[in-house]
Amino acid sequence: MIDIRTHDDTAPAPGELEVLQRFLNLHDHEPSGREVDPPLEMIRDFLVERGLLTPDERFGETERETALALRRALRNLIAAGGDRLAPDDAEVIDRLGIEAGLHPHFHPGRAPTIEPRGTGAAAALGHLLAVAFLAAVDGSFAHLKLCADPTCRAVFFDRSRNRSGKWCSMETCGNRAKVRAFRERQRRAGR
Ligand SMILES: [Zn+2]
């Protein structure tokens, strides 16, 4: 099993959003260090580890394509501030919602839910879509952002006031940006 955690050291988002955040941050590295889409086994292991898929359920190239399309659509939605979805991405989400058989439920004394019917990869990805949907309704989705560092672009949960956070972590990406800004000021001052 691939160690998924080594690829994502962002602080966890609250509640169920954490599993969505980790899913959106799955990625791999080429030997050159360049970031690439997560391989099939990484996505499957993640879904199994999180109890969304059983090890014997099918997860092949077609399922990986659906997972990557969902990942792309939701990352684009985050980049757009949570309120604009490109037609291609909207279609991905429509199709997955239908495949997963998402059903709304009202419960006495607690918030309504929307849950996938059935099993398998479509239901696993449908669960992640449902988490995003409910977070969009309760406003927490708007706290998800992409790190401003162009070499990082990790999804993080912005806890700052006024939602003004820019980096996944002040220790890594935030600090790098500060050092860059400092050097730039020095350069301009002719030192
Ligand atoms: Zn970052």
PDB file of N, CA, C and O in Angstrom, residues 111-166:
ATOM      1  N   ALA A 111     -29.418  17.488  10.770  1.00  0.00           N
ATOM      2  CA  ALA A 111     -29.376  18.051   9.423  1.00  0.00           C
ATOM      3  C   ALA A 111     -29.692  16.993   8.370  1.00  0.00           C
ATOM      4  O   ALA A 111     -29.380  15.815   8.548  1.00  0.00           O
ATOM      5  N   PRO A 112     -30.334  17.418   7.279  1.00  0.00           N
ATOM      6  CA  PRO A 112     -30.591  16.460   6.202  1.00  0.00           C
ATOM      7  C   PRO A 112     -29.292  15.960   5.572  1.00  0.00           C
ATOM      8  O   PRO A 112     -28.251  16.610   5.677  1.00  0.00           O
ATOM      9  N   THR A 113     -29.363  14.807   4.959  1.00  0.00           N
ATOM     10  CA  THR A 113     -28.178  14.236   4.306  1.00  0.00           C
ATOM     11  C   THR A 113     -28.529  13.895   2.856  1.00  0.00           C
ATOM     12  O   THR A 113     -29.705  13.862   2.486  1.00  0.00           O
ATOM     13  N   ILE A 114     -27.497  13.662   2.072  1.00  0.00           N
ATOM     14  CA  ILE A 114     -27.702  13.117   0.734  1.00  0.00           C
ATOM     15  C   ILE A 114     -26.691  11.988   0.570  1.00  0.00           C
ATOM     16  O   ILE A 114     -25.499  12.194   0.794  1.00  0.00           O
ATOM     17  N   GLU A 115     -27.200  10.779   0.288  1.00  0.00           N
ATOM     18  CA  GLU A 115     -26.347   9.595   0.331  1.00  0.00           C
ATOM     19  C   GLU A 115     -26.455   8.789  -0.956  1.00  0.00           C
ATOM     20  O   GLU A 115     -27.519   8.718  -1.545  1.00  0.00           O
ATOM     21  N   PRO A 116     -25.314   8.181  -1.357  1.00  0.00           N
ATOM     22  CA  PRO A 116     -25.371   7.346  -2.553  1.00  0.00           C
ATOM     23  C   PRO A 116     -26.073   6.031  -2.248  1.00  0.00           C
ATOM     24  O   PRO A 116     -25.929   5.477  -1.163  1.00  0.00           O
ATOM     25  N   ARG A 117     -26.858   5.574  -3.210  1.00  0.00           N
ATOM     26  CA  ARG A 117     -27.471   4.254  -3.086  1.00  0.00           C
ATOM     27  C   ARG A 117     -26.511   3.260  -3.740  1.00  0.00           C
ATOM     28  O   ARG A 117     -25.851   3.587  -4.704  1.00  0.00           O
ATOM     29  N   GLY A 118     -26.435   2.072  -3.182  1.00  0.00           N
ATOM     30  CA  GLY A 118     -25.618   1.052  -3.814  1.00  0.00           C
ATOM     31  C   GLY A 118     -24.196   1.024  -3.305  1.00  0.00           C
ATOM     32  O   GLY A 118     -23.881   1.605  -2.264  1.00  0.00           O
ATOM     33  N   THR A 119     -23.341   0.339  -4.053  1.00  0.00           N
ATOM     34  CA  THR A 119     -21.966   0.081  -3.610  1.00  0.00           C
ATOM     35  C   THR A 119     -21.017   0.360  -4.769  1.00  0.00           C
ATOM     36  O   THR A 119     -21.431   0.832  -5.816  1.00  0.00           O
ATOM     37  N   GLY A 120     -19.762   0.072  -4.558  1.00  0.00           N
ATOM     38  CA  GLY A 120     -18.781   0.177  -5.630  1.00  0.00           C
ATOM     39  C   GLY A 120     -18.209   1.573  -5.778  1.00  0.00           C
ATOM     40  O   GLY A 120     -18.483   2.471  -4.962  1.00  0.00           O
ATOM     41  N   ALA A 121     -17.414   1.736  -6.836  1.00  0.00           N
ATOM     42  CA  ALA A 121     -16.680   2.977  -7.035  1.00  0.00           C
ATOM     43  C   ALA A 121     -17.614   4.177  -7.210  1.00  0.00           C
ATOM     44  O   ALA A 121     -17.334   5.262  -6.692  1.00  0.00           O
ATOM     45  N   ALA A 122     -18.727   3.989  -7.936  1.00  0.00           N
ATOM     46  CA  ALA A 122     -19.645   5.110  -8.160  1.00  0.00           C
ATOM     47  C   ALA A 122     -20.186   5.615  -6.821  1.00  0.00           C
ATOM     48  O   ALA A 122     -20.278   6.828  -6.596  1.00  0.00           O
ATOM     49  N   ALA A 123     -20.530   4.692  -5.912  1.00  0.00           N
ATOM     50  CA  ALA A 123     -21.051   5.099  -4.599  1.00  0.00           C
ATOM     51  C   ALA A 123     -19.947   5.763  -3.770  1.00  0.00           C
ATOM     52  O   ALA A 123     -20.196   6.739  -3.056  1.00  0.00           O
ATOM     53  N   ALA A 124     -18.709   5.239  -3.872  1.00  0.00           N
ATOM     54  CA  ALA A 124     -17.590   5.822  -3.122  1.00  0.00           C
ATOM     55  C   ALA A 124     -17.355   7.266  -3.561  1.00  0.00           C
ATOM     56  O   ALA A 124     -17.226   8.177  -2.729  1.00  0.00           O
ATOM     57  N   LEU A 125     -17.319   7.481  -4.884  1.00  0.00           N
ATOM     58  CA  LEU A 125     -17.094   8.833  -5.404  1.00  0.00           C
ATOM     59  C   LEU A 125     -18.332   9.698  -5.163  1.00  0.00           C
ATOM     60  O   LEU A 125     -18.227  10.894  -4.898  1.00  0.00           O
ATOM     61  N   GLY A 126     -19.520   9.053  -5.222  1.00  0.00           N
ATOM     62  CA  GLY A 126     -20.763   9.765  -4.929  1.00  0.00           C
ATOM     63  C   GLY A 126     -20.781  10.290  -3.501  1.00  0.00           C
ATOM     64  O   GLY A 126     -21.289  11.381  -3.233  1.00  0.00           O
ATOM     65  N   HIS A 127     -20.195   9.519  -2.576  1.00  0.00           N
ATOM     66  CA  HIS A 127     -20.112   9.974  -1.184  1.00  0.00           C
ATOM     67  C   HIS A 127     -19.286  11.256  -1.096  1.00  0.00           C
ATOM     68  O   HIS A 127     -19.658  12.207  -0.411  1.00  0.00           O
ATOM     69  N   LEU A 128     -18.161  11.293  -1.822  1.00  0.00           N
ATOM     70  CA  LEU A 128     -17.300  12.484  -1.799  1.00  0.00           C
ATOM     71  C   LEU A 128     -18.027  13.684  -2.428  1.00  0.00           C
ATOM     72  O   LEU A 128     -17.923  14.811  -1.936  1.00  0.00           O
ATOM     73  N   LEU A 129     -18.777  13.412  -3.483  1.00  0.00           N
ATOM     74  CA  LEU A 129     -19.569  14.476  -4.110  1.00  0.00           C
ATOM     75  C   LEU A 129     -20.627  14.997  -3.138  1.00  0.00           C
ATOM     76  O   LEU A 129     -20.854  16.207  -3.037  1.00  0.00           O
ATOM     77  N   ALA A 130     -21.257  14.077  -2.401  1.00  0.00           N
ATOM     78  CA  ALA A 130     -22.278  14.463  -1.421  1.00  0.00           C
ATOM     79  C   ALA A 130     -21.671  15.344  -0.320  1.00  0.00           C
ATOM     80  O   ALA A 130     -22.287  16.324   0.116  1.00  0.00           O
ATOM     81  N   VAL A 131     -20.453  15.015   0.107  1.00  0.00           N
ATOM     82  CA  VAL A 131     -19.763  15.827   1.130  1.00  0.00           C
ATOM     83  C   VAL A 131     -19.561  17.246   0.598  1.00  0.00           C
ATOM     84  O   VAL A 131     -19.817  18.239   1.287  1.00  0.00           O
ATOM     85  N   ALA A 132     -19.123  17.346  -0.674  1.00  0.00           N
ATOM     86  CA  ALA A 132     -18.908  18.665  -1.282  1.00  0.00           C
ATOM     87  C   ALA A 132     -20.224  19.429  -1.378  1.00  0.00           C
ATOM     88  O   ALA A 132     -20.294  20.625  -1.078  1.00  0.00           O
ATOM     89  N   PHE A 133     -21.280  18.723  -1.768  1.00  0.00           N
ATOM     90  CA  PHE A 133     -22.584  19.363  -1.960  1.00  0.00           C
ATOM     91  C   PHE A 133     -23.116  19.918  -0.638  1.00  0.00           C
ATOM     92  O   PHE A 133     -23.533  21.084  -0.553  1.00  0.00           O
ATOM     93  N   LEU A 134     -23.083  19.097   0.413  1.00  0.00           N
ATOM     94  CA  LEU A 134     -23.596  19.551   1.714  1.00  0.00           C
ATOM     95  C   LEU A 134     -22.738  20.686   2.269  1.00  0.00           C
ATOM     96  O   LEU A 134     -23.248  21.603   2.912  1.00  0.00           O
ATOM     97  N   ALA A 135     -21.423  20.628   1.997  1.00  0.00           N
ATOM     98  CA  ALA A 135     -20.535  21.699   2.464  1.00  0.00           C
ATOM     99  C   ALA A 135     -20.829  22.997   1.720  1.00  0.00           C
ATOM    100  O   ALA A 135     -20.723  24.089   2.292  1.00  0.00           O
ATOM    101  N   ALA A 136     -21.214  22.882   0.439  1.00  0.00           N
ATOM    102  CA  ALA A 136     -21.584  24.079  -0.319  1.00  0.00           C
ATOM    103  C   ALA A 136     -22.853  24.679   0.273  1.00  0.00           C
ATOM    104  O   ALA A 136     -23.003  25.904   0.361  1.00  0.00           O
ATOM    105  N   VAL A 137     -23.786  23.819   0.716  1.00  0.00           N
ATOM    106  CA  VAL A 137     -25.041  24.298   1.297  1.00  0.00           C
ATOM    107  C   VAL A 137     -24.793  24.962   2.658  1.00  0.00           C
ATOM    108  O   VAL A 137     -25.326  26.034   2.936  1.00  0.00           O
ATOM    109  N   ASP A 138     -23.948  24.339   3.493  1.00  0.00           N
ATOM    110  CA  ASP A 138     -23.759  24.914   4.848  1.00  0.00           C
ATOM    111  C   ASP A 138     -22.663  25.996   4.885  1.00  0.00           C
ATOM    112  O   ASP A 138     -22.386  26.572   5.937  1.00  0.00           O
ATOM    113  N   GLY A 139     -22.042  26.255   3.763  1.00  0.00           N
ATOM    114  CA  GLY A 139     -21.076  27.359   3.673  1.00  0.00           C
ATOM    115  C   GLY A 139     -19.635  26.969   3.932  1.00  0.00           C
ATOM    116  O   GLY A 139     -18.728  27.779   3.702  1.00  0.00           O
ATOM    117  N   SER A 140     -19.384  25.737   4.406  1.00  0.00           N
ATOM    118  CA  SER A 140     -18.003  25.377   4.753  1.00  0.00           C
ATOM    119  C   SER A 140     -17.132  25.145   3.510  1.00  0.00           C
ATOM    120  O   SER A 140     -15.906  25.272   3.571  1.00  0.00           O
ATOM    121  N   PHE A 141     -17.759  24.830   2.390  1.00  0.00           N
ATOM    122  CA  PHE A 141     -16.987  24.604   1.152  1.00  0.00           C
ATOM    123  C   PHE A 141     -16.199  25.853   0.768  1.00  0.00           C
ATOM    124  O   PHE A 141     -15.104  25.766   0.214  1.00  0.00           O
ATOM    125  N   ALA A 142     -16.775  27.019   1.076  1.00  0.00           N
ATOM    126  CA  ALA A 142     -16.124  28.295   0.718  1.00  0.00           C
ATOM    127  C   ALA A 142     -14.808  28.498   1.466  1.00  0.00           C
ATOM    128  O   ALA A 142     -14.012  29.357   1.087  1.00  0.00           O
ATOM    129  N   HIS A 143     -14.568  27.707   2.527  1.00  0.00           N
ATOM    130  CA  HIS A 143     -13.290  27.801   3.256  1.00  0.00           C
ATOM    131  C   HIS A 143     -12.193  26.971   2.599  1.00  0.00           C
ATOM    132  O   HIS A 143     -11.037  27.053   2.994  1.00  0.00           O
ATOM    133  N   LEU A 144     -12.565  26.132   1.633  1.00  0.00           N
ATOM    134  CA  LEU A 144     -11.544  25.347   0.929  1.00  0.00           C
ATOM    135  C   LEU A 144     -10.894  26.238  -0.124  1.00  0.00           C
ATOM    136  O   LEU A 144     -11.580  26.930  -0.872  1.00  0.00           O
ATOM    137  N   LYS A 145      -9.581  26.209  -0.160  1.00  0.00           N
ATOM    138  CA  LYS A 145      -8.841  27.028  -1.123  1.00  0.00           C
ATOM    139  C   LYS A 145      -7.674  26.236  -1.676  1.00  0.00           C
ATOM    140  O   LYS A 145      -7.226  25.259  -1.068  1.00  0.00           O
ATOM    141  N   LEU A 146      -7.150  26.722  -2.807  1.00  0.00           N
ATOM    142  CA  LEU A 146      -5.923  26.140  -3.358  1.00  0.00           C
ATOM    143  C   LEU A 146      -4.752  26.991  -2.899  1.00  0.00           C
ATOM    144  O   LEU A 146      -4.820  28.226  -2.948  1.00  0.00           O
ATOM    145  N   CYS A 147      -3.686  26.343  -2.442  1.00  0.00           N
ATOM    146  CA  CYS A 147      -2.494  27.062  -2.003  1.00  0.00           C
ATOM    147  C   CYS A 147      -1.995  27.984  -3.119  1.00  0.00           C
ATOM    148  O   CYS A 147      -1.962  27.599  -4.294  1.00  0.00           O
ATOM    149  N   ALA A 148      -1.613  29.203  -2.736  1.00  0.00           N
ATOM    150  CA  ALA A 148      -1.188  30.202  -3.724  1.00  0.00           C
ATOM    151  C   ALA A 148       0.170  29.884  -4.336  1.00  0.00           C
ATOM    152  O   ALA A 148       0.527  30.451  -5.367  1.00  0.00           O
ATOM    153  N   ASP A 149       0.930  28.976  -3.706  1.00  0.00           N
ATOM    154  CA  ASP A 149       2.229  28.605  -4.268  1.00  0.00           C
ATOM    155  C   ASP A 149       1.996  27.779  -5.538  1.00  0.00           C
ATOM    156  O   ASP A 149       1.405  26.700  -5.473  1.00  0.00           O
ATOM    157  N   PRO A 150       2.474  28.271  -6.689  1.00  0.00           N
ATOM    158  CA  PRO A 150       2.177  27.566  -7.946  1.00  0.00           C
ATOM    159  C   PRO A 150       2.769  26.166  -8.018  1.00  0.00           C
ATOM    160  O   PRO A 150       2.294  25.332  -8.796  1.00  0.00           O
ATOM    161  N   THR A 151       3.788  25.875  -7.216  1.00  0.00           N
ATOM    162  CA  THR A 151       4.360  24.527  -7.238  1.00  0.00           C
ATOM    163  C   THR A 151       3.651  23.600  -6.249  1.00  0.00           C
ATOM    164  O   THR A 151       3.958  22.419  -6.179  1.00  0.00           O
ATOM    165  N   CYS A 152       2.723  24.143  -5.454  1.00  0.00           N
ATOM    166  CA  CYS A 152       2.038  23.342  -4.438  1.00  0.00           C
ATOM    167  C   CYS A 152       0.590  23.075  -4.841  1.00  0.00           C
ATOM    168  O   CYS A 152       0.239  21.966  -5.183  1.00  0.00           O
ATOM    169  N   ARG A 153      -0.225  24.110  -4.809  1.00  0.00           N
ATOM    170  CA  ARG A 153      -1.638  24.027  -5.183  1.00  0.00           C
ATOM    171  C   ARG A 153      -2.415  22.984  -4.375  1.00  0.00           C
ATOM    172  O   ARG A 153      -3.401  22.407  -4.859  1.00  0.00           O
ATOM    173  N   ALA A 154      -1.980  22.731  -3.139  1.00  0.00           N
ATOM    174  CA  ALA A 154      -2.732  21.819  -2.267  1.00  0.00           C
ATOM    175  C   ALA A 154      -4.035  22.484  -1.837  1.00  0.00           C
ATOM    176  O   ALA A 154      -4.110  23.707  -1.712  1.00  0.00           O
ATOM    177  N   VAL A 155      -5.056  21.664  -1.616  1.00  0.00           N
ATOM    178  CA  VAL A 155      -6.313  22.168  -1.077  1.00  0.00           C
ATOM    179  C   VAL A 155      -6.167  22.284   0.434  1.00  0.00           C
ATOM    180  O   VAL A 155      -5.733  21.337   1.087  1.00  0.00           O
ATOM    181  N   PHE A 156      -6.478  23.444   0.979  1.00  0.00           N
ATOM    182  CA  PHE A 156      -6.429  23.607   2.432  1.00  0.00           C
ATOM    183  C   PHE A 156      -7.708  24.270   2.912  1.00  0.00           C
ATOM    184  O   PHE A 156      -8.443  24.881   2.130  1.00  0.00           O
ATOM    185  N   PHE A 157      -7.979  24.124   4.222  1.00  0.00           N
ATOM    186  CA  PHE A 157      -9.160  24.722   4.838  1.00  0.00           C
ATOM    187  C   PHE A 157      -8.735  26.022   5.499  1.00  0.00           C
ATOM    188  O   PHE A 157      -7.941  26.015   6.438  1.00  0.00           O
ATOM    189  N   ASP A 158      -9.237  27.114   4.981  1.00  0.00           N
ATOM    190  CA  ASP A 158      -8.816  28.433   5.447  1.00  0.00           C
ATOM    191  C   ASP A 158      -9.569  28.815   6.730  1.00  0.00           C
ATOM    192  O   ASP A 158     -10.758  29.080   6.704  1.00  0.00           O
ATOM    193  N   ARG A 159      -8.823  28.824   7.855  1.00  0.00           N
ATOM    194  CA  ARG A 159      -9.435  29.164   9.146  1.00  0.00           C
ATOM    195  C   ARG A 159      -9.248  30.632   9.497  1.00  0.00           C
ATOM    196  O   ARG A 159      -9.672  31.083  10.552  1.00  0.00           O
ATOM    197  N   SER A 160      -8.574  31.391   8.640  1.00  0.00           N
ATOM    198  CA  SER A 160      -8.270  32.787   8.977  1.00  0.00           C
ATOM    199  C   SER A 160      -9.550  33.624   8.971  1.00  0.00           C
ATOM    200  O   SER A 160     -10.540  33.263   8.333  1.00  0.00           O
ATOM    201  N   ARG A 161      -9.490  34.737   9.685  1.00  0.00           N
ATOM    202  CA  ARG A 161     -10.614  35.658   9.664  1.00  0.00           C
ATOM    203  C   ARG A 161     -10.719  36.258   8.263  1.00  0.00           C
ATOM    204  O   ARG A 161      -9.725  36.443   7.579  1.00  0.00           O
ATOM    205  N   ASN A 162     -11.896  36.566   7.834  1.00  0.00           N
ATOM    206  CA  ASN A 162     -12.159  37.131   6.493  1.00  0.00           C
ATOM    207  C   ASN A 162     -11.714  36.203   5.366  1.00  0.00           C
ATOM    208  O   ASN A 162     -11.595  36.631   4.232  1.00  0.00           O
ATOM    209  N   ARG A 163     -11.412  34.957   5.712  1.00  0.00           N
ATOM    210  CA  ARG A 163     -10.958  34.000   4.698  1.00  0.00           C
ATOM    211  C   ARG A 163      -9.882  34.604   3.799  1.00  0.00           C
ATOM    212  O   ARG A 163      -9.985  34.630   2.589  1.00  0.00           O
ATOM    213  N   SER A 164      -8.819  35.108   4.436  1.00  0.00           N
ATOM    214  CA  SER A 164      -7.766  35.779   3.686  1.00  0.00           C
ATOM    215  C   SER A 164      -6.514  34.925   3.554  1.00  0.00           C
ATOM    216  O   SER A 164      -5.502  35.381   3.027  1.00  0.00           O
ATOM    217  N   GLY A 165      -6.545  33.676   4.037  1.00  0.00           N
ATOM    218  CA  GLY A 165      -5.386  32.789   3.967  1.00  0.00           C
ATOM    219  C   GLY A 165      -5.002  32.483   2.529  1.00  0.00           C
ATOM    220  O   GLY A 165      -5.869  32.377   1.663  1.00  0.00           O
ATOM    221  N   LYS A 166      -3.696  32.374   2.287  1.00  0.00           N
ATOM    222  CA  LYS A 166      -3.244  32.134   0.913  1.00  0.00           C
ATOM    223  C   LYS A 166      -2.481  30.833   0.748  1.00  0.00           C
ATOM    224  O   LYS A 166      -2.400  30.307  -0.348  1.00  0.00           O
TER     225      LYS A 166
END
